[in-house]
PDB file of C-alpha atoms and ligand atoms in Angstrom:
ATOM      1  CA  MET A 912      -0.015   0.076  -0.036  1.00 41.00           C
ATOM      2  CA  GLU A 913       1.318   3.522  -0.874  1.00 48.00           C
ATOM      3  CA  ASN A 914       1.634   5.743   2.170  1.00 58.00           C
ATOM      4  CA  SER A 915      -0.777   8.269   0.451  1.00 56.00           C
ATOM      5  CA  SER A 916      -3.686   6.049   1.236  1.00 78.00           C
ATOM      6  CA  LYS A 917      -2.605   5.554   4.784  1.00 95.00           C
ATOM      7  CA  ASN A 918      -4.562   7.530   7.287  1.00 97.00           C
ATOM      8  CA  VAL A 919      -2.850   8.654  10.493  1.00 98.00           C
ATOM      9  CA  ILE A 920      -4.626  10.355  13.471  1.00 98.00           C
ATOM     10  CA  ILE A 921      -2.626  12.642  15.491  1.00 98.00           C
ATOM     11  CA  THR A 922      -4.142  14.304  18.664  1.00 98.00           C
ATOM     12  CA  GLY A 923      -2.780  17.643  19.962  1.00 98.00           C
ATOM     13  CA  ALA A 924      -1.483  18.338  16.321  1.00 98.00           C
ATOM     14  CA  ASN A 925      -1.327  22.084  16.602  1.00 98.00           C
ATOM     15  CA  ARG A 926       1.895  22.518  18.494  1.00 98.00           C
ATOM     16  CA  GLY A 927       4.988  20.768  19.916  1.00 98.00           C
ATOM     17  CA  ILE A 928       5.605  17.129  19.155  1.00 98.00           C
ATOM     18  CA  GLY A 929       2.159  16.671  17.562  1.00 98.00           C
ATOM     19  CA  PHE A 930       2.660  19.422  15.198  1.00 98.00           C
ATOM     20  CA  GLU A 931       6.222  18.032  13.991  1.00 98.00           C
ATOM     21  CA  LEU A 932       4.555  14.656  13.850  1.00 98.00           C
ATOM     22  CA  THR A 933       2.079  15.955  11.590  1.00 98.00           C
ATOM     23  CA  LYS A 934       4.660  17.662   9.524  1.00 97.00           C
ATOM     24  CA  GLN A 935       6.948  14.505   9.058  1.00 97.00           C
ATOM     25  CA  PHE A 936       4.081  12.034   8.722  1.00 97.00           C
ATOM     26  CA  ALA A 937       2.708  14.140   5.817  1.00 96.00           C
ATOM     27  CA  ALA A 938       6.261  14.530   4.300  1.00 95.00           C
ATOM     28  CA  ALA A 939       6.518  10.831   4.446  1.00 95.00           C
ATOM     29  CA  GLY A 940       3.406  10.826   2.263  1.00 94.00           C
ATOM     30  CA  TYR A 941       0.714   9.623   4.784  1.00 96.00           C
ATOM     31  CA  HIS A 942      -2.628  11.375   5.048  1.00 96.00           C
ATOM     32  CA  VAL A 943      -2.639  12.979   8.383  1.00 97.00           C
ATOM     33  CA  LEU A 944      -5.960  13.499  10.339  1.00 97.00           C
ATOM     34  CA  ALA A 945      -4.675  16.357  12.447  1.00 98.00           C
ATOM     35  CA  ALA A 946      -6.788  16.701  15.531  1.00 98.00           C
ATOM     36  CA  THR A 947      -6.734  19.908  17.582  1.00 98.00           C
ATOM     37  CA  ARG A 948      -9.158  21.361  20.140  1.00 98.00           C
ATOM     38  CA  LYS A 949      -9.103  24.794  18.539  1.00 98.00           C
ATOM     39  CA  PRO A 950      -8.653  24.495  14.704  1.00 98.00           C
ATOM     40  CA  LEU A 951      -9.380  28.226  14.167  1.00 97.00           C
ATOM     41  CA  GLN A 952      -6.605  29.208  16.318  1.00 98.00           C
ATOM     42  CA  ALA A 953      -4.143  26.711  15.088  1.00 98.00           C
ATOM     43  CA  VAL A 954      -2.578  29.039  12.694  1.00 98.00           C
ATOM     44  CA  ALA A 955       0.645  27.156  11.919  1.00 97.00           C
ATOM     45  CA  LEU A 956      -1.400  23.940  11.427  1.00 97.00           C
ATOM     46  CA  ASN A 957      -3.692  25.643   8.904  1.00 97.00           C
ATOM     47  CA  GLU A 958      -0.631  27.140   7.020  1.00 96.00           C
ATOM     48  CA  LEU A 959       0.851  23.668   6.885  1.00 96.00           C
ATOM     49  CA  ALA A 960      -2.471  22.124   5.798  1.00 96.00           C
ATOM     50  CA  ASP A 961      -2.963  24.686   3.259  1.00 94.00           C
ATOM     51  CA  LYS A 962       0.502  24.017   1.551  1.00 91.00           C
ATOM     52  CA  ASP A 963      -0.047  20.311   1.746  1.00 75.00           C
ATOM     53  CA  GLU A 964      -3.812  19.973   1.227  1.00 67.00           C
ATOM     54  CA  ASN A 965      -3.829  16.438   0.043  1.00 73.00           C
ATOM     55  CA  ASN A 966      -1.981  15.162   3.129  1.00 94.00           C
ATOM     56  CA  ILE A 967      -3.349  16.991   5.947  1.00 96.00           C
ATOM     57  CA  THR A 968      -7.034  17.295   7.153  1.00 96.00           C
ATOM     58  CA  ILE A 969      -7.752  19.235  10.257  1.00 97.00           C
ATOM     59  CA  TYR A 970     -10.378  18.071  12.886  1.00 98.00           C
ATOM     60  CA  LYS A 971     -11.734  19.524  15.998  1.00 98.00           C
ATOM     61  CA  LEU A 972     -11.115  17.371  19.035  1.00 98.00           C
ATOM     62  CA  ASP A 973     -11.015  17.918  22.539  1.00 98.00           C
ATOM     63  CA  VAL A 974      -9.859  14.657  24.005  1.00 98.00           C
ATOM     64  CA  THR A 975     -11.279  15.073  27.477  1.00 98.00           C
ATOM     65  CA  SER A 976     -14.722  15.738  26.148  1.00 98.00           C
ATOM     66  CA  LYS A 977     -17.016  12.722  25.761  1.00 97.00           C
ATOM     67  CA  LEU A 978     -19.117  14.554  23.191  1.00 98.00           C
ATOM     68  CA  SER A 979     -16.199  15.876  21.100  1.00 98.00           C
ATOM     69  CA  VAL A 980     -14.644  12.421  20.861  1.00 98.00           C
ATOM     70  CA  ASP A 981     -17.977  10.688  20.153  1.00 97.00           C
ATOM     71  CA  ASN A 982     -18.356  13.124  17.163  1.00 97.00           C
ATOM     72  CA  PHE A 983     -14.827  12.654  16.173  1.00 98.00           C
ATOM     73  CA  GLY A 984     -15.334   8.772  15.988  1.00 97.00           C
ATOM     74  CA  LYS A 985     -18.721   9.083  14.163  1.00 96.00           C
ATOM     75  CA  THR A 986     -17.156  11.410  11.520  1.00 95.00           C
ATOM     76  CA  LEU A 987     -14.495   8.725  10.877  1.00 93.00           C
ATOM     77  CA  ALA A 988     -16.572   5.786  11.182  1.00 87.00           C
ATOM     78  CA  GLU A 989     -16.170   4.282   7.807  1.00 93.00           C
ATOM     79  CA  THR A 990     -12.559   5.592   7.260  1.00 95.00           C
ATOM     80  CA  PRO A 991      -9.725   3.032   7.407  1.00 97.00           C
ATOM     81  CA  ILE A 992      -7.210   4.256   9.886  1.00 98.00           C
ATOM     82  CA  GLU A 993      -3.689   2.819   9.796  1.00 98.00           C
ATOM     83  CA  ILE A 994      -2.180   4.497  12.841  1.00 98.00           C
ATOM     84  CA  LEU A 995      -3.589   6.273  15.919  1.00 98.00           C
ATOM     85  CA  ILE A 996      -1.174   8.674  17.821  1.00 98.00           C
ATOM     86  CA  ASN A 997      -2.294   9.603  21.165  1.00 98.00           C
ATOM     87  CA  ASN A 998      -0.104  12.603  21.621  1.00 98.00           C
ATOM     88  CA  ALA A 999      -2.257  15.366  23.327  1.00 98.00           C
ATOM     89  CA  GLY A1000      -1.172  15.647  26.987  1.00 98.00           C
ATOM     90  CA  ILE A1001      -0.591  18.152  29.846  1.00 98.00           C
ATOM     91  CA  LEU A1002       1.878  18.554  32.613  1.00 96.00           C
ATOM     92  CA  ASP A1003       0.541  20.515  35.557  1.00 88.00           C
ATOM     93  CA  THR A1004       3.557  21.263  37.663  1.00 87.00           C
ATOM     94  CA  TYR A1005       6.929  19.678  38.665  1.00 84.00           C
ATOM     95  CA  GLU A1006       6.704  21.573  42.058  1.00 87.00           C
ATOM     96  CA  SER A1007       4.247  19.428  44.079  1.00 85.00           C
ATOM     97  CA  SER A1008       4.475  18.119  47.587  1.00 89.00           C
ATOM     98  CA  ILE A1009       2.004  16.549  49.973  1.00 92.00           C
ATOM     99  CA  ASP A1010       1.459  19.755  51.655  1.00 92.00           C
ATOM    100  CA  ASP A1011       0.561  21.784  48.526  1.00 91.00           C
ATOM    101  CA  ILE A1012      -0.633  19.203  45.981  1.00 93.00           C
ATOM    102  CA  ASN A1013      -3.795  20.389  44.085  1.00 94.00           C
ATOM    103  CA  LEU A1014      -6.025  17.348  43.729  1.00 96.00           C
ATOM    104  CA  VAL A1015      -8.315  19.027  41.236  1.00 96.00           C
ATOM    105  CA  ASP A1016      -5.365  19.466  38.898  1.00 96.00           C
ATOM    106  CA  PHE A1017      -4.166  16.039  39.710  1.00 97.00           C
ATOM    107  CA  ALA A1018      -7.441  14.620  38.389  1.00 98.00           C
ATOM    108  CA  GLU A1019      -7.406  16.576  35.280  1.00 98.00           C
ATOM    109  CA  VAL A1020      -3.985  15.293  34.495  1.00 98.00           C
ATOM    110  CA  LEU A1021      -5.409  11.841  34.970  1.00 98.00           C
ATOM    111  CA  VAL A1022      -8.242  12.439  32.738  1.00 98.00           C
ATOM    112  CA  THR A1023      -6.357  14.073  30.072  1.00 98.00           C
ATOM    113  CA  ASN A1024      -3.223  11.863  29.978  1.00 98.00           C
ATOM    114  CA  THR A1025      -4.833   8.516  30.892  1.00 98.00           C
ATOM    115  CA  ILE A1026      -8.437   8.183  30.315  1.00 98.00           C
ATOM    116  CA  SER A1027      -8.481  10.360  27.232  1.00 98.00           C
ATOM    117  CA  PRO A1028      -6.108   8.280  25.073  1.00 98.00           C
ATOM    118  CA  ILE A1029      -8.421   5.214  25.939  1.00 98.00           C
ATOM    119  CA  ARG A1030     -11.562   7.122  24.960  1.00 98.00           C
ATOM    120  CA  VAL A1031      -9.873   8.324  21.693  1.00 98.00           C
ATOM    121  CA  MET A1032      -8.683   4.734  20.941  1.00 98.00           C
ATOM    122  CA  ARG A1033     -12.239   3.463  21.665  1.00 98.00           C
ATOM    123  CA  ALA A1034     -13.735   5.883  19.011  1.00 98.00           C
ATOM    124  CA  ALA A1035     -10.998   5.054  16.545  1.00 98.00           C
ATOM    125  CA  MET A1036     -11.386   1.343  16.814  1.00 97.00           C
ATOM    126  CA  ARG A1037     -13.890   0.861  13.974  1.00 96.00           C
ATOM    127  CA  GLY A1038     -11.529   2.755  11.569  1.00 97.00           C
ATOM    128  CA  LEU A1039      -8.430   1.014  12.900  1.00 97.00           C
ATOM    129  CA  ARG A1040     -10.087  -2.431  12.351  1.00 97.00           C
ATOM    130  CA  LEU A1041     -10.697  -1.430   8.752  1.00 97.00           C
ATOM    131  CA  GLY A1042      -7.031  -0.659   8.275  1.00 97.00           C
ATOM    132  CA  ASN A1043      -4.204  -2.937   7.897  1.00 96.00           C
ATOM    133  CA  THR A1044      -1.407  -1.577   9.953  1.00 96.00           C
ATOM    134  CA  LYS A1045      -3.388  -1.597  13.362  1.00 96.00           C
ATOM    135  CA  LYS A1046      -0.975   0.520  15.277  1.00 97.00           C
ATOM    136  CA  ILE A1047      -1.875   2.658  18.315  1.00 97.00           C
ATOM    137  CA  VAL A1048       0.956   4.709  19.511  1.00 97.00           C
ATOM    138  CA  ASN A1049       0.774   6.536  22.899  1.00 98.00           C
ATOM    139  CA  LEU A1050       3.216   9.499  23.777  1.00 98.00           C
ATOM    140  CA  SER A1051       4.230   8.247  27.104  1.00 96.00           C
ATOM    141  CA  SER A1052       7.371   9.210  29.225  1.00 94.00           C
ATOM    142  CA  PHE A1053      10.298   7.594  31.079  1.00 92.00           C
ATOM    143  CA  MET A1054       8.760   9.576  33.890  1.00 92.00           C
ATOM    144  CA  GLY A1055       6.118   6.949  34.131  1.00 91.00           C
ATOM    145  CA  SER A1056       8.475   4.064  34.517  1.00 89.00           C
ATOM    146  CA  PHE A1057       9.173   2.469  37.850  1.00 86.00           C
ATOM    147  CA  GLU A1058      12.775   2.640  37.032  1.00 84.00           C
ATOM    148  CA  GLY A1059      12.670   6.474  37.134  1.00 72.00           C
ATOM    149  CA  GLN A1060      13.677   7.591  40.650  1.00 71.00           C
ATOM    150  CA  SER A1061      13.281  11.419  40.525  1.00 79.00           C
ATOM    151  CA  ASN A1062      10.811  13.276  42.398  1.00 85.00           C
ATOM    152  CA  GLY A1063       8.043  15.867  41.673  1.00 89.00           C
ATOM    153  CA  ALA A1064       5.454  16.035  38.990  1.00 93.00           C
ATOM    154  CA  HIS A1065       3.213  13.477  40.849  1.00 94.00           C
ATOM    155  CA  ALA A1066       0.252  13.771  38.782  1.00 96.00           C
ATOM    156  CA  TYR A1067       2.157  13.489  35.365  1.00 96.00           C
ATOM    157  CA  ARG A1068       4.269  10.586  36.533  1.00 95.00           C
ATOM    158  CA  THR A1069       1.167   8.751  37.762  1.00 96.00           C
ATOM    159  CA  SER A1070      -0.747   9.419  34.708  1.00 97.00           C
ATOM    160  CA  LYS A1071       1.828   8.065  32.269  1.00 96.00           C
ATOM    161  CA  THR A1072       2.503   5.003  34.733  1.00 95.00           C
ATOM    162  CA  ALA A1073      -1.311   4.214  34.431  1.00 97.00           C
ATOM    163  CA  LEU A1074      -1.370   4.788  30.726  1.00 97.00           C
ATOM    164  CA  ASN A1075       1.457   2.417  30.209  1.00 95.00           C
ATOM    165  CA  ARG A1076      -0.299  -0.189  32.190  1.00 95.00           C
ATOM    166  CA  ALA A1077      -3.689   0.210  30.568  1.00 97.00           C
ATOM    167  CA  MET A1078      -2.227   0.188  27.160  1.00 96.00           C
ATOM    168  CA  GLN A1079      -0.270  -2.937  28.001  1.00 94.00           C
ATOM    169  CA  ILE A1080      -3.205  -4.690  29.000  1.00 95.00           C
ATOM    170  CA  PHE A1081      -5.344  -3.510  25.985  1.00 96.00           C
ATOM    171  CA  GLY A1082      -2.214  -4.583  23.885  1.00 94.00           C
ATOM    172  CA  ARG A1083      -2.365  -8.173  24.914  1.00 93.00           C
ATOM    173  CA  GLU A1084      -6.115  -8.310  24.501  1.00 95.00           C
ATOM    174  CA  LEU A1085      -5.782  -6.960  21.004  1.00 96.00           C
ATOM    175  CA  ALA A1086      -2.843  -8.867  19.901  1.00 94.00           C
ATOM    176  CA  GLU A1087      -4.913 -11.500  18.560  1.00 94.00           C
ATOM    177  CA  GLU A1088      -6.566  -9.233  16.219  1.00 96.00           C
ATOM    178  CA  GLY A1089      -3.230  -8.152  14.805  1.00 95.00           C
ATOM    179  CA  PHE A1090      -3.031  -4.840  16.869  1.00 96.00           C
ATOM    180  CA  ILE A1091       0.429  -3.425  18.030  1.00 96.00           C
ATOM    181  CA  ILE A1092       0.146  -0.868  20.809  1.00 96.00           C
ATOM    182  CA  MET A1093       3.292   0.901  21.740  1.00 95.00           C
ATOM    183  CA  ASN A1094       4.315   3.418  24.607  1.00 96.00           C
ATOM    184  CA  LEU A1095       6.894   5.812  23.379  1.00 96.00           C
ATOM    185  CA  HIS A1096       9.209   8.266  25.199  1.00 97.00           C
ATOM    186  CA  PRO A1097      10.063  11.205  22.957  1.00 98.00           C
ATOM    187  CA  GLY A1098      13.089  12.382  24.864  1.00 97.00           C
ATOM    188  CA  TRP A1099      13.244  15.519  26.921  1.00 96.00           C
ATOM    189  CA  VAL A1100      12.172  17.809  23.984  1.00 98.00           C
ATOM    190  CA  LYS A1101      12.078  21.530  23.589  1.00 98.00           C
ATOM    191  CA  THR A1102       8.476  22.221  23.452  1.00 98.00           C
ATOM    192  CA  ASP A1103       6.213  24.283  25.630  1.00 98.00           C
ATOM    193  CA  MET A1104       5.955  21.489  27.887  1.00 97.00           C
ATOM    194  CA  GLY A1105       9.593  20.370  27.771  1.00 96.00           C
ATOM    195  CA  THR A1106      10.834  24.112  27.795  1.00 96.00           C
ATOM    196  CA  GLU A1107      14.021  25.534  26.354  1.00 97.00           C
ATOM    197  CA  ALA A1108      16.110  23.718  28.924  1.00 97.00           C
ATOM    198  CA  ALA A1109      15.176  20.363  27.225  1.00 97.00           C
ATOM    199  CA  ASP A1110      17.978  17.939  25.787  1.00 96.00           C
ATOM    200  CA  ILE A1111      16.770  17.827  22.090  1.00 98.00           C
ATOM    201  CA  ASP A1112      14.845  19.803  19.418  1.00 98.00           C
ATOM    202  CA  VAL A1113      11.522  18.454  18.227  1.00 98.00           C
ATOM    203  CA  VAL A1114      12.743  17.457  14.864  1.00 98.00           C
ATOM    204  CA  THR A1115      15.361  15.137  16.353  1.00 98.00           C
ATOM    205  CA  SER A1116      12.713  13.536  18.555  1.00 98.00           C
ATOM    206  CA  VAL A1117      10.077  13.055  15.999  1.00 98.00           C
ATOM    207  CA  ASN A1118      12.801  11.723  13.279  1.00 98.00           C
ATOM    208  CA  GLY A1119      13.373   8.850  15.847  1.00 98.00           C
ATOM    209  CA  LEU A1120       9.703   8.413  16.791  1.00 98.00           C
ATOM    210  CA  LEU A1121       8.655   8.136  13.040  1.00 98.00           C
ATOM    211  CA  LYS A1122      11.350   5.455  12.578  1.00 97.00           C
ATOM    212  CA  THR A1123      10.335   3.511  15.710  1.00 95.00           C
ATOM    213  CA  ILE A1124       6.552   3.830  14.877  1.00 96.00           C
ATOM    214  CA  GLU A1125       6.928   2.389  11.364  1.00 95.00           C
ATOM    215  CA  SER A1126       9.511  -0.448  12.557  1.00 92.00           C
ATOM    216  CA  THR A1127       7.961  -1.639  15.887  1.00 88.00           C
ATOM    217  CA  LYS A1128       6.898  -5.141  15.716  1.00 84.00           C
ATOM    218  CA  LEU A1129       4.382  -7.041  18.282  1.00 76.00           C
ATOM    219  CA  GLU A1130       7.309  -8.467  20.417  1.00 73.00           C
ATOM    220  CA  ASP A1131       8.778  -5.034  21.162  1.00 68.00           C
ATOM    221  CA  THR A1132       5.730  -3.870  22.927  1.00 69.00           C
ATOM    222  CA  ASN A1133       6.150  -4.755  26.615  1.00 76.00           C
ATOM    223  CA  GLN A1134       8.374  -1.742  27.403  1.00 88.00           C
ATOM    224  CA  ILE A1135       8.585   2.090  26.814  1.00 93.00           C
ATOM    225  CA  ILE A1136      10.457   2.710  23.697  1.00 93.00           C
ATOM    226  CA  GLY A1137      12.548   5.908  23.590  1.00 94.00           C
ATOM    227  CA  TYR A1138      12.856   8.008  20.302  1.00 96.00           C
ATOM    228  CA  ASP A1139      16.520   6.878  19.960  1.00 94.00           C
ATOM    229  CA  GLY A1140      15.610   3.132  20.335  1.00 91.00           C
ATOM    230  CA  THR A1141      16.616   2.780  24.015  1.00 91.00           C
ATOM    231  CA  THR A1142      13.938   1.039  26.036  1.00 89.00           C
ATOM    232  CA  MET A1143      12.852   1.030  29.710  1.00 88.00           C
ATOM    233  CA  SER A1144      10.675  -1.433  31.429  1.00 83.00           C
ATOM    234  CA  TYR A1145       7.199  -0.242  32.940  1.00 84.00           C
TER     235      TYR A1145
HETATM  236  N1  LIG B1065       8.278  17.624  25.678  1.00 69.85           N
HETATM  237  C1  LIG B1065       8.758  16.558  26.299  1.00 69.85           C
HETATM  238  O1  LIG B1065       9.937  16.778  26.820  1.00 69.85           O
HETATM  239  C2  LIG B1065       8.011  15.261  26.586  1.00 69.85           C
HETATM  240  C3  LIG B1065       8.605  14.253  27.259  1.00 69.85           C
HETATM  241  C4  LIG B1065       7.942  13.114  27.557  1.00 69.85           C
HETATM  242  C5  LIG B1065       6.745  12.975  26.997  1.00 69.85           C
HETATM  243  N2  LIG B1065       5.971  14.023  26.460  1.00 69.85           N
HETATM  244  C6  LIG B1065       4.683  13.837  25.938  1.00 69.85           C
HETATM  245  O2  LIG B1065       4.536  14.010  24.682  1.00 69.85           O
HETATM  246  C7  LIG B1065       3.189  14.699  24.210  1.00 69.85           C
HETATM  247  C8  LIG B1065       3.333  15.963  23.512  1.00 69.85           C
HETATM  248  O3  LIG B1065       4.126  16.835  24.505  1.00 69.85           O
HETATM  249  P1  LIG B1065       4.625  18.312  24.107  1.00 69.85           P
HETATM  250  O4  LIG B1065       5.928  18.509  24.603  1.00 69.85           O
HETATM  251  O5  LIG B1065       4.391  18.529  22.554  1.00 69.85           O
HETATM  252  O6  LIG B1065       3.572  19.179  24.707  1.00 69.85           O
HETATM  253  P2  LIG B1065       2.955  20.553  24.436  1.00 69.85           P
HETATM  254  O7  LIG B1065       3.882  21.332  23.612  1.00 69.85           O
HETATM  255  O8  LIG B1065       2.495  21.099  25.869  1.00 69.85           O
HETATM  256  O9  LIG B1065       1.742  20.350  23.557  1.00 69.85           O
HETATM  257  C9  LIG B1065       0.704  19.636  24.055  1.00 69.85           C
HETATM  258  C10 LIG B1065      -0.321  19.371  23.001  1.00 69.85           C
HETATM  259  O10 LIG B1065      -1.371  18.580  23.610  1.00 69.85           O
HETATM  260  C11 LIG B1065      -2.658  19.388  23.284  1.00 69.85           C
HETATM  261  N3  LIG B1065      -3.858  19.187  24.243  1.00 69.85           N
HETATM  262  C12 LIG B1065      -3.675  19.274  25.546  1.00 69.85           C
HETATM  263  N4  LIG B1065      -4.858  18.925  26.254  1.00 69.85           N
HETATM  264  C13 LIG B1065      -5.806  18.626  25.117  1.00 69.85           C
HETATM  265  C14 LIG B1065      -7.148  18.364  25.020  1.00 69.85           C
HETATM  266  N5  LIG B1065      -7.837  18.286  26.225  1.00 69.85           N
HETATM  267  N6  LIG B1065      -7.588  18.009  23.811  1.00 69.85           N
HETATM  268  C15 LIG B1065      -6.744  18.172  22.864  1.00 69.85           C
HETATM  269  N7  LIG B1065      -5.574  18.465  22.728  1.00 69.85           N
HETATM  270  C16 LIG B1065      -4.991  18.694  23.835  1.00 69.85           C
HETATM  271  C17 LIG B1065      -2.295  20.792  23.144  1.00 69.85           C
HETATM  272  O11 LIG B1065      -3.291  21.540  22.529  1.00 69.85           O
HETATM  273  P3  LIG B1065      -3.726  23.022  23.000  1.00 69.85           P
HETATM  274  O12 LIG B1065      -2.700  23.886  22.132  1.00 69.85           O
HETATM  275  O13 LIG B1065      -5.205  23.203  22.576  1.00 69.85           O
HETATM  276  O14 LIG B1065      -3.434  23.237  24.527  1.00 69.85           O
HETATM  277  C18 LIG B1065      -0.979  20.754  22.433  1.00 69.85           C
HETATM  278  O15 LIG B1065      -1.304  20.520  21.130  1.00 69.85           O
HETATM  279  C19 LIG B1065       2.573  14.749  25.552  1.00 69.85           C
HETATM  280  O16 LIG B1065       1.697  13.416  25.777  1.00 69.85           O
HETATM  281  C20 LIG B1065       3.804  14.713  26.675  1.00 69.85           C
HETATM  282  O17 LIG B1065       3.267  14.143  27.847  1.00 69.85           O
HETATM  283  C21 LIG B1065       6.706  15.072  26.065  1.00 69.85           C
END
């Protein structure tokens, strides 16, 4: 199959890693279904889509809204999807402690980073089952690994740990249908979330992620895979 007939959903496609994934998947000839919660304000994404109109279609999607995800799923119901990339995510703060932790914010991080990828995945299942590739990719983080021993960012770390675990279980269940579910670590990347202090630029990260997404086989999926091919256990 030519890449041009391969549909890839990318959530949070308007900035950061999601925007660069959109750029690089479109450049590789895929058709990107670029989902963002505010399409009218997504200036760079609209400019990119205008230049590359056959390869990028913009959709409105707030991953935390049941109504928005349901509508997205209905719109795409008969469209074969090759790859779903759950990229949208939030980091509330690194600076948290038992004395000042904000549990409302904690819950919002869990809903956005853990529950919402599952909701989007469920909405996309019909299309994914019509496709051949059957890959579900989650932007996770080494911060969610039990091997990571640094502190802070309680909600974020917990949300990624839970995401890894949930997706591992779905992965086992769906393997018999030929699905490959992977939890990827993009590196510490210079984006709004990663800040300018981060290790790598977004182009380097996404170059590696794209190669990993295309090459990952079923047997690789019980670990977090880094953009550079390094792995870490859950
Ligand atoms: N940067 C890093 O160093 C790093 C490291 C490890 C993992 N990650 C993971 O990689 C992914 C992308 O990170 P990033 O650095 O690109 O972050 P970012 O620059 O902060 O961008 C986050 C993206 O998620 C979208 N988003 C957030 N909540 C949403 C919602 N409810 N509905 C739809 N979209 C929503 C944002 O859209 P709006 O513009 O509408 O807010 C934005 O497009 C995240 O899952 C993150 O946890 C990043």
